[in-house]
Structures are given as C-alpha cells and as structure tokens.
mmCIF file of C-alpha atoms in Angstrom:
data_model
loop_
_atom_site.group_PDB
_atom_site.id
_atom_site.type_symbol
_atom_site.label_atom_id
_atom_site.label_comp_id
_atom_site.label_asym_id
_atom_site.label_seq_id
_atom_site.Cartn_x
_atom_site.Cartn_y
_atom_site.Cartn_z
ATOM 1 C CA UNK A 98 1.536 63.096 -41.496
ATOM 2 C CA UNK A 99 4.966 61.489 -41.128
ATOM 3 C CA UNK A 100 7.327 60.658 -38.334
ATOM 4 C CA UNK A 101 10.917 61.315 -39.287
ATOM 5 C CA UNK A 102 14.323 60.436 -38.011
ATOM 6 C CA UNK A 103 15.223 57.525 -35.866
ATOM 7 C CA UNK A 104 12.287 57.952 -33.565
ATOM 8 C CA UNK A 105 9.511 60.451 -33.038
ATOM 9 C CA UNK A 106 7.371 59.694 -30.018
ATOM 10 C CA UNK A 107 4.202 61.246 -31.403
ATOM 11 C CA UNK A 108 2.513 61.777 -34.743
ATOM 12 C CA UNK A 109 -0.599 63.876 -35.223
ATOM 13 C CA UNK A 110 -2.529 63.317 -38.451
ATOM 14 C CA UNK A 111 -5.741 64.690 -39.898
ATOM 15 C CA UNK A 112 -8.511 62.161 -40.411
ATOM 16 C CA UNK A 113 -8.510 61.002 -44.010
ATOM 17 C CA UNK A 114 -4.827 61.815 -44.587
ATOM 18 C CA UNK A 115 -2.140 59.199 -45.036
ATOM 19 C CA UNK A 116 0.213 58.418 -42.146
ATOM 20 C CA UNK A 117 3.805 57.305 -42.338
ATOM 21 C CA UNK A 118 5.520 55.859 -39.288
ATOM 22 C CA UNK A 119 9.238 55.286 -39.503
ATOM 23 C CA UNK A 120 11.478 52.905 -37.644
ATOM 24 C CA UNK A 121 15.214 52.280 -37.650
ATOM 25 C CA UNK A 122 16.197 48.779 -36.643
ATOM 26 C CA UNK A 123 19.495 47.800 -35.135
ATOM 27 C CA UNK A 124 20.495 44.305 -36.221
ATOM 28 C CA UNK A 125 21.608 43.736 -39.808
ATOM 29 C CA UNK A 126 21.022 39.992 -39.263
ATOM 30 C CA UNK A 127 17.304 40.519 -38.591
ATOM 31 C CA UNK A 128 15.281 38.579 -41.137
ATOM 32 C CA UNK A 129 11.685 39.164 -40.112
ATOM 33 C CA UNK A 130 9.875 42.356 -39.161
ATOM 34 C CA UNK A 131 6.455 43.053 -37.737
ATOM 35 C CA UNK A 132 4.376 46.143 -37.092
ATOM 36 C CA UNK A 133 2.134 46.070 -34.048
ATOM 37 C CA UNK A 134 -0.619 48.413 -32.899
ATOM 38 C CA UNK A 135 -1.317 48.878 -29.212
ATOM 39 C CA UNK A 136 -4.500 50.581 -28.051
ATOM 40 C CA UNK A 137 -4.835 51.899 -24.536
ATOM 41 C CA UNK A 138 -5.231 49.110 -21.983
ATOM 42 C CA UNK A 139 -4.685 46.346 -24.526
ATOM 43 C CA UNK A 140 -1.889 44.138 -25.710
ATOM 44 C CA UNK A 141 -0.038 44.698 -29.010
ATOM 45 C CA UNK A 142 -1.995 43.552 -32.049
ATOM 46 C CA UNK A 143 -0.399 42.317 -35.256
ATOM 47 C CA UNK A 144 -0.829 44.646 -38.243
ATOM 48 C CA UNK A 145 1.487 43.413 -40.951
ATOM 49 C CA UNK A 146 4.800 41.634 -41.348
ATOM 50 C CA UNK A 147 7.575 41.437 -43.911
ATOM 51 C CA UNK A 148 10.525 39.120 -44.422
ATOM 52 C CA UNK A 149 13.977 40.283 -45.354
ATOM 53 C CA UNK A 150 13.733 38.910 -48.902
ATOM 54 C CA UNK A 151 11.024 41.481 -49.680
ATOM 55 C CA UNK A 152 11.072 45.273 -49.764
ATOM 56 C CA UNK A 153 7.343 45.973 -49.791
ATOM 57 C CA UNK A 154 4.190 44.306 -48.594
ATOM 58 C CA UNK A 155 0.615 45.551 -48.688
ATOM 59 C CA UNK A 156 -2.351 44.805 -46.501
ATOM 60 C CA UNK A 157 -5.725 46.390 -46.075
ATOM 61 C CA UNK A 158 -5.008 50.146 -45.906
ATOM 62 C CA UNK A 159 -1.460 49.452 -44.717
ATOM 63 C CA UNK A 160 1.846 49.085 -46.513
ATOM 64 C CA UNK A 161 5.188 48.161 -44.999
ATOM 65 C CA UNK A 162 8.430 49.149 -46.699
ATOM 66 C CA UNK A 163 11.793 47.638 -45.835
ATOM 67 C CA UNK A 164 15.128 49.175 -46.758
ATOM 68 C CA UNK A 165 17.851 46.804 -45.605
ATOM 69 C CA UNK A 166 20.635 49.020 -46.879
ATOM 70 C CA UNK A 167 19.907 51.667 -44.275
ATOM 71 C CA UNK A 168 18.096 49.355 -41.826
ATOM 72 C CA UNK A 169 14.854 51.250 -42.090
ATOM 73 C CA UNK A 170 11.263 50.132 -41.880
ATOM 74 C CA UNK A 171 8.142 52.188 -42.444
ATOM 75 C CA UNK A 172 4.426 51.697 -42.045
ATOM 76 C CA UNK A 173 2.058 53.621 -44.254
ATOM 77 C CA UNK A 174 -1.591 53.885 -43.288
ATOM 78 C CA UNK A 175 -3.939 55.087 -46.008
ATOM 79 C CA UNK A 176 -6.929 57.302 -45.219
ATOM 80 C CA UNK A 177 -6.255 57.388 -41.481
ATOM 81 C CA UNK A 178 -9.329 56.892 -39.328
ATOM 82 C CA UNK A 179 -10.040 57.735 -35.658
ATOM 83 C CA UNK A 180 -9.742 54.031 -34.828
ATOM 84 C CA UNK A 181 -6.108 54.179 -35.957
ATOM 85 C CA UNK A 182 -5.196 56.248 -32.892
ATOM 86 C CA UNK A 183 -2.796 54.045 -30.920
ATOM 87 C CA UNK A 184 0.859 53.372 -30.213
ATOM 88 C CA UNK A 185 2.640 51.676 -33.096
ATOM 89 C CA UNK A 186 5.699 49.473 -32.645
ATOM 90 C CA UNK A 187 8.092 47.980 -35.124
ATOM 91 C CA UNK A 188 9.682 44.694 -34.093
ATOM 92 C CA UNK A 189 12.636 42.828 -35.573
ATOM 93 C CA UNK A 190 13.435 39.175 -35.243
ATOM 94 C CA UNK A 191 17.010 38.096 -34.672
ATOM 95 C CA UNK A 192 18.511 35.369 -32.481
ATOM 96 C CA UNK A 193 15.084 33.679 -32.229
ATOM 97 C CA UNK A 194 13.508 36.576 -30.398
ATOM 98 C CA UNK A 195 11.400 39.570 -31.282
ATOM 99 C CA UNK A 196 12.848 42.907 -30.183
ATOM 100 C CA UNK A 197 10.661 45.982 -30.151
ATOM 101 C CA UNK A 198 11.540 49.542 -30.994
ATOM 102 C CA UNK A 199 10.277 52.475 -28.997
ATOM 103 C CA UNK A 200 6.694 53.134 -30.014
ATOM 104 C CA UNK A 201 5.180 56.039 -31.916
ATOM 105 C CA UNK A 202 1.916 57.442 -30.583
ATOM 106 C CA UNK A 203 -0.441 58.295 -33.426
ATOM 107 C CA UNK A 204 -3.268 60.741 -32.737
ATOM 108 C CA UNK A 205 -5.924 61.249 -35.395
ATOM 109 C CA UNK A 206 -7.507 64.727 -35.510
ATOM 110 C CA UNK A 207 -11.145 64.931 -36.554
ATOM 111 C CA UNK B 525 -12.671 32.920 -27.404
ATOM 112 C CA UNK B 526 -9.601 34.737 -26.114
ATOM 113 C CA UNK B 527 -6.471 33.432 -27.812
ATOM 114 C CA UNK B 528 -3.951 34.427 -25.130
ATOM 115 C CA UNK B 529 -5.389 35.121 -21.696
ATOM 116 C CA UNK B 530 -3.647 36.397 -18.599
ATOM 117 C CA UNK B 531 -4.810 36.641 -15.030
ATOM 118 C CA UNK B 532 -5.066 38.862 -13.167
ATOM 119 C CA UNK B 533 -5.472 42.010 -15.273
ATOM 120 C CA UNK B 534 -4.492 44.229 -12.353
ATOM 121 C CA UNK B 535 -2.294 43.413 -9.392
ATOM 122 C CA UNK B 536 -1.468 45.803 -6.557
ATOM 123 C CA UNK B 537 0.844 44.508 -3.857
ATOM 124 C CA UNK B 538 3.331 45.603 -1.259
ATOM 125 C CA UNK B 539 7.097 45.483 -1.522
ATOM 126 C CA UNK B 540 8.547 42.195 -0.403
ATOM 127 C CA UNK B 541 5.520 40.117 -1.340
ATOM 128 C CA UNK B 542 5.525 37.168 -3.727
ATOM 129 C CA UNK B 543 3.011 37.095 -6.577
ATOM 130 C CA UNK B 544 2.177 35.052 -9.673
ATOM 131 C CA UNK B 545 0.703 35.874 -13.049
ATOM 132 C CA UNK B 546 -0.888 33.126 -15.103
ATOM 133 C CA UNK B 547 -1.053 32.803 -18.875
ATOM 134 C CA UNK B 548 -2.847 30.384 -21.131
ATOM 135 C CA UNK B 549 -3.057 30.187 -24.926
ATOM 136 C CA UNK B 550 -5.568 28.189 -26.925
ATOM 137 C CA UNK B 551 -3.894 28.645 -30.297
ATOM 138 C CA UNK B 552 -1.923 25.405 -30.215
ATOM 139 C CA UNK B 553 1.334 27.343 -30.396
ATOM 140 C CA UNK B 554 4.652 25.811 -29.407
ATOM 141 C CA UNK B 555 6.343 28.877 -27.985
ATOM 142 C CA UNK B 556 5.317 31.287 -25.248
ATOM 143 C CA UNK B 557 6.907 34.480 -23.974
ATOM 144 C CA UNK B 558 6.870 37.010 -21.196
ATOM 145 C CA UNK B 559 7.469 40.656 -22.041
ATOM 146 C CA UNK B 560 7.727 43.619 -19.695
ATOM 147 C CA UNK B 561 6.458 47.061 -20.720
ATOM 148 C CA UNK B 562 7.707 50.001 -18.694
ATOM 149 C CA UNK B 563 6.088 53.372 -18.104
ATOM 150 C CA UNK B 564 7.565 54.700 -21.366
ATOM 151 C CA UNK B 565 5.882 51.883 -23.307
ATOM 152 C CA UNK B 566 9.185 50.165 -24.040
ATOM 153 C CA UNK B 567 8.606 46.417 -24.532
ATOM 154 C CA UNK B 568 11.390 44.048 -23.560
ATOM 155 C CA UNK B 569 11.456 40.281 -23.742
ATOM 156 C CA UNK B 570 12.063 38.465 -20.460
ATOM 157 C CA UNK B 571 11.644 34.768 -21.189
ATOM 158 C CA UNK B 572 10.664 32.391 -23.923
ATOM 159 C CA UNK B 573 9.643 28.744 -23.641
ATOM 160 C CA UNK B 574 9.284 26.219 -26.422
ATOM 161 C CA UNK B 575 7.344 23.054 -25.570
ATOM 162 C CA UNK B 576 7.951 23.640 -21.851
ATOM 163 C CA UNK B 577 11.683 24.179 -22.327
ATOM 164 C CA UNK B 578 13.359 27.512 -21.514
ATOM 165 C CA UNK B 579 14.832 29.026 -24.670
ATOM 166 C CA UNK B 580 15.503 32.641 -23.763
ATOM 167 C CA UNK B 581 16.308 34.203 -20.408
ATOM 168 C CA UNK B 582 17.143 37.852 -20.884
ATOM 169 C CA UNK B 583 19.239 38.783 -17.845
ATOM 170 C CA UNK B 584 16.184 38.915 -15.653
ATOM 171 C CA UNK B 585 16.748 38.900 -11.851
ATOM 172 C CA UNK B 586 16.470 35.499 -10.202
ATOM 173 C CA UNK B 587 13.427 36.755 -8.346
ATOM 174 C CA UNK B 588 11.504 36.137 -11.567
ATOM 175 C CA UNK B 589 10.814 32.480 -12.221
ATOM 176 C CA UNK B 590 8.743 31.319 -15.165
ATOM 177 C CA UNK B 591 7.083 27.926 -15.097
ATOM 178 C CA UNK B 592 5.520 26.066 -17.995
ATOM 179 C CA UNK B 593 3.480 23.048 -16.869
ATOM 180 C CA UNK B 594 2.515 22.334 -20.499
ATOM 181 C CA UNK B 595 2.931 24.094 -23.810
ATOM 182 C CA UNK B 596 -0.376 25.943 -23.436
ATOM 183 C CA UNK B 597 0.548 27.577 -20.122
ATOM 184 C CA UNK B 598 3.353 29.841 -18.995
ATOM 185 C CA UNK B 599 3.170 31.346 -15.531
ATOM 186 C CA UNK B 600 5.410 33.997 -14.017
ATOM 187 C CA UNK B 601 6.241 33.977 -10.345
ATOM 188 C CA UNK B 602 7.935 36.981 -8.774
ATOM 189 C CA UNK B 603 9.562 36.821 -5.335
ATOM 190 C CA UNK B 604 10.377 39.713 -3.030
ATOM 191 C CA UNK B 605 8.683 42.319 -5.182
ATOM 192 C CA UNK B 606 10.437 45.681 -5.566
ATOM 193 C CA UNK B 607 9.106 49.096 -6.578
ATOM 194 C CA UNK B 608 10.969 48.806 -9.891
ATOM 195 C CA UNK B 609 8.966 45.734 -10.801
ATOM 196 C CA UNK B 610 5.937 47.947 -11.384
ATOM 197 C CA UNK B 611 5.104 47.591 -15.073
ATOM 198 C CA UNK B 612 2.704 45.901 -17.455
ATOM 199 C CA UNK B 613 3.603 42.275 -18.118
ATOM 200 C CA UNK B 614 2.507 40.691 -21.369
ATOM 201 C CA UNK B 615 2.328 37.049 -22.225
ATOM 202 C CA UNK B 616 2.561 36.083 -25.890
ATOM 203 C CA UNK B 617 2.678 32.971 -28.030
ATOM 204 C CA UNK B 618 3.802 32.038 -31.525
ATOM 205 C CA UNK B 619 3.966 28.977 -33.721
ATOM 206 C CA UNK B 620 7.294 27.221 -34.060
ATOM 207 C CA UNK B 621 10.510 27.638 -32.132
ATOM 208 C CA UNK B 622 12.341 30.217 -34.146
ATOM 209 C CA UNK B 623 9.943 33.171 -34.055
ATOM 210 C CA UNK B 624 9.273 32.964 -37.794
ATOM 211 C CA UNK B 625 5.659 33.962 -37.405
ATOM 212 C CA UNK B 626 3.945 36.742 -35.551
ATOM 213 C CA UNK B 627 3.477 36.627 -31.798
ATOM 214 C CA UNK B 628 -0.021 36.968 -30.347
ATOM 215 C CA UNK B 629 -0.227 38.956 -27.133
ATOM 216 C CA UNK B 630 -2.484 38.790 -24.118
ATOM 217 C CA UNK B 631 -4.186 41.873 -22.699
ATOM 218 C CA UNK B 632 -1.471 42.427 -20.105
ATOM 219 C CA UNK B 633 -1.220 42.419 -16.314
ATOM 220 C CA UNK B 634 -0.597 45.801 -14.731
ATOM 221 C CA UNK B 635 1.531 45.199 -11.652
ATOM 222 C CA UNK B 636 1.828 48.007 -9.128
ATOM 223 C CA UNK B 637 4.196 47.571 -6.203
ATOM 224 C CA UNK B 638 3.634 49.989 -3.313
#
C-alpha cells in the first residue's frame, strides 16, 4: 500500500505487504528529518531519521528516502505487521525546531 | 524507567480555571519542549527551553507560561483556561541546543476544558 500526493490521511495495507508513506516538507533549508510513529494514547516514538546530506537510510524493516529536489520524504515499511498500525508523522528541522507534518493513519488488515 | 514523564495524564477542568502540567526527563538532555496536538492530530511546537533558558516561543497566548526550574524539568502553567485549549499536550526533550538529534516524547496530557 502507498499514500500518494502531498498528504493522504489514511493508508490501509494488507498484513505482510510493504507500506509506503509519503510526506512533502515545506522548508528547503531543513537539514534533518525524522519519522515518528504514534500509537493510540501514546506519545510519538522515533522510528528513523535522515540528514540532508543523505538520500537513503535503512533501519530494521524501515527505509527512509529523501529527495531534496522536490522536498519529498518517504517511509517504507517492509512486511507490515499488525503492530505497525498507528499514525505516522514526518518532521523537519529548521530554525532549531522540529515541525511536524499532518499524520498518516496506517491500518493493517489481517 | 520512563524517559520523559508528564503529570497528570488526564485533566478535566472548567473554563476560567488555572492549571499546571508537569514534565520531567531523566535522559540528561539539555533541551525540553512543549507541543500541542489538536483533535486532527496536528502537532505544533509551543515552547522550547535549553538549560532553563527560553529559546522558542511560538506565538502562544500569554495565558500559557512555561517554567523550567532546572534542565530536567519543564512545567506548563495555563491561566484562564478556554474551550479552545482542549488538546493533548506533549513534553519532549533532546540533546543539544540545535535540535540535531531526535526528540523523545512523553505520553501526553489530555486537557479537556468544559
């Protein structure tokens, strides 16, 4: 499953499939980006980050891609599991603060 | 051990009241933040403190006053509460002054003004 465009509030994905969550950021001066996961009733949890001198970074089951030319960030989750159901936020750092995009709600279908 | 802890988790109060939310971090971080999350899940920074000094104040009404007694604590006091203040408030902390590393968030305080 994939969210497309500037923002899609929800993404439904079959368990075991790969998920792609997209994010357009606003500030061309942003030099640090983070993906957060927020489960119901909890605070945002760090997933993975990437600095502006990189275009790809991999973690455990997650990959973040950065395209500075079009100011686009994506999070890929491999083999999506039920525990991946949450709201996902991209955040960009500029002017010494972290600004969050509108979240994408990911629902994993069994 | 909870890295960033906030109290209380839930707060229900009447319009016009004054209330405080407390935050403590045991990560040894230099910088702490308050974020507000509205009903549409949009997260917006309110304040940031570095070593007890105010760094960021994002056009928040004067009714909101943060206080940092030491670098491990950042409390938020709200005067004359309004219905529009209802939201989830998150405290966070990070290492360094310039937000070059990830921020760790508390579990949030759900404030409901009736």
